[in-house]
PDB file of C-alpha atoms in Angstrom:
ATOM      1  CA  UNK T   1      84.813  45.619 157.465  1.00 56.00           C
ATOM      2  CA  UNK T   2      85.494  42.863 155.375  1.00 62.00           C
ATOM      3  CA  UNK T   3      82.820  40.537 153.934  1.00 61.00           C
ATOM      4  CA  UNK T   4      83.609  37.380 154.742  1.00 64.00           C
ATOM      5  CA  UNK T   5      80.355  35.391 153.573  1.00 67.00           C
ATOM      6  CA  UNK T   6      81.683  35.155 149.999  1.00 61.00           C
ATOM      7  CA  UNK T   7      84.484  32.816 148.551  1.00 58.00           C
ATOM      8  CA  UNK T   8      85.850  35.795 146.321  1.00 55.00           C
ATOM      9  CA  UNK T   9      87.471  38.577 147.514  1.00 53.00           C
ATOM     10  CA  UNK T  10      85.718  41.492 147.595  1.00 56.00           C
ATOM     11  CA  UNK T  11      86.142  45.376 148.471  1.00 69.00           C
ATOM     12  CA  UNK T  12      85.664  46.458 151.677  1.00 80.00           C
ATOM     13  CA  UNK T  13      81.559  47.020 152.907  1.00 80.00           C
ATOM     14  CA  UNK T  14      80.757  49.289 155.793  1.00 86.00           C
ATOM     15  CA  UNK T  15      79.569  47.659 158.392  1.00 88.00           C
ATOM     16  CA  UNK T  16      75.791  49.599 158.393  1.00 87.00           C
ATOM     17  CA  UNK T  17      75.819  48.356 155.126  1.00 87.00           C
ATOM     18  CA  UNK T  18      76.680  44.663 156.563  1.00 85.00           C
ATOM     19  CA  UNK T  19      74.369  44.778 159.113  1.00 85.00           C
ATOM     20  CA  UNK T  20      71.410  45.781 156.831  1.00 86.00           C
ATOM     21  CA  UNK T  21      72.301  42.785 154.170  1.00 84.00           C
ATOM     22  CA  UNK T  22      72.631  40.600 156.674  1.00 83.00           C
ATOM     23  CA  UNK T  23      69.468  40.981 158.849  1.00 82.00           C
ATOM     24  CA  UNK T  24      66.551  38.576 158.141  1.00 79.00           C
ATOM     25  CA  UNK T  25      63.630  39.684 156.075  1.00 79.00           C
ATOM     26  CA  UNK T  26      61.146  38.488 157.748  1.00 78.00           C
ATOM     27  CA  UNK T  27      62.957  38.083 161.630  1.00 76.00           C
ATOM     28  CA  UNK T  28      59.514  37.033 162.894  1.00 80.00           C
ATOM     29  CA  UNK T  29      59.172  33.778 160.707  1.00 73.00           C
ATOM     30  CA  UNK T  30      60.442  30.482 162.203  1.00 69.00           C
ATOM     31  CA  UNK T  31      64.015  29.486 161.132  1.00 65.00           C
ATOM     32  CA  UNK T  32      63.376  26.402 160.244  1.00 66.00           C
ATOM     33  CA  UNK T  33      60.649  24.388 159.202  1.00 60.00           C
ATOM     34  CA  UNK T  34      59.592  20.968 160.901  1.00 61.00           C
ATOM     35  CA  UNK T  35      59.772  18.335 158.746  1.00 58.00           C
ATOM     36  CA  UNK T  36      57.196  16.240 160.623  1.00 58.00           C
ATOM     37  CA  UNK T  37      54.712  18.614 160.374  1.00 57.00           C
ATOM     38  CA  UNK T  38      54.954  19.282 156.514  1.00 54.00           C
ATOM     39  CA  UNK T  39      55.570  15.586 155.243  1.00 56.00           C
ATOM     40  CA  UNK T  40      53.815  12.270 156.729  1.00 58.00           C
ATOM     41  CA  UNK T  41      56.594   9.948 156.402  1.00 58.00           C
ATOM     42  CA  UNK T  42      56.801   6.759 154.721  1.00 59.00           C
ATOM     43  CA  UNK T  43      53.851   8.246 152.291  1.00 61.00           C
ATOM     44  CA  UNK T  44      55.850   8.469 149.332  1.00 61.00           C
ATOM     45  CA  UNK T  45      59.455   6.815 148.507  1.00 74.00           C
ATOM     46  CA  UNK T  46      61.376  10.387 147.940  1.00 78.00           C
ATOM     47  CA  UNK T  47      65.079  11.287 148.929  1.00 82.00           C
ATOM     48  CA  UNK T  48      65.132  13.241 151.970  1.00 82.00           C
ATOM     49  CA  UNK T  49      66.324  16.494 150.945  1.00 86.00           C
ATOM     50  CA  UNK T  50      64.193  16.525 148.157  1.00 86.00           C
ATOM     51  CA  UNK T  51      61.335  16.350 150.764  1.00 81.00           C
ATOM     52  CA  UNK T  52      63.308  18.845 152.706  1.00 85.00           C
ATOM     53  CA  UNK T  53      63.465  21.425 149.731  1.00 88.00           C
ATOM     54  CA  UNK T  54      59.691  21.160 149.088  1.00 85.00           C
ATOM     55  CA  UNK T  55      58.871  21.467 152.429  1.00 84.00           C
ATOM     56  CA  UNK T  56      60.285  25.046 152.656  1.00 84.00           C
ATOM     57  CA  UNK T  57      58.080  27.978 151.667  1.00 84.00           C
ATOM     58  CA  UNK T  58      58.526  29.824 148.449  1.00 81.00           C
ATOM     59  CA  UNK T  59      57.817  33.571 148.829  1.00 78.00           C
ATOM     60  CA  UNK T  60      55.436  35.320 146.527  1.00 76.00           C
ATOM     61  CA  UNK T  61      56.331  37.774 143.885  1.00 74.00           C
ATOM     62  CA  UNK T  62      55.218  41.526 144.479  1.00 71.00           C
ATOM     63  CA  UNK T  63      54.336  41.354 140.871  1.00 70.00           C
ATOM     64  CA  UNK T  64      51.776  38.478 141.195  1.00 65.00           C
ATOM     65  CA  UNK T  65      49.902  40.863 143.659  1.00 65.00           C
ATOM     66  CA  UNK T  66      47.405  43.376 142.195  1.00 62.00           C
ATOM     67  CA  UNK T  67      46.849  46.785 144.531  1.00 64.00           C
ATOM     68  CA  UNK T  68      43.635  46.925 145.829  1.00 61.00           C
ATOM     69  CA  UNK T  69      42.293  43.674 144.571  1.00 54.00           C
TER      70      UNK T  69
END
């Protein structure tokens, strides 16, 4: 199987290994996020996306975590 995803050509991938790249993280999470519910419009004078892009969660480095603690 070829992966198509990319602009560059690229050797072939097999499609387990397709499948596994291409399957969600975290498939429980909600695809997207409402905007409504993150931002109360008309608060601040910001472009759109920008309010867009902050609205979306960051994950959390592993590293940040400490075992046990």
């Amino acid at each position: 199987m070829i992966d198509r995803s990319t602009f560059r050509t690229t050797d072939e991938v097999s499609e387990a290994d397709l499948a596994e790249q291409a399957a969600p993280a975290y498939p429980d999470d909600p695809a997207e996020v409402d905007l409504a519910d993150a931002v109360a419009r008309d608060i601040w004078s910001a472009d759109p996306a920008d309010v867009v892009e902050q609205s979306i969660p960051a994950p959390l480095d592993d590293e940040d975590f400490a075992p046990g603690a």
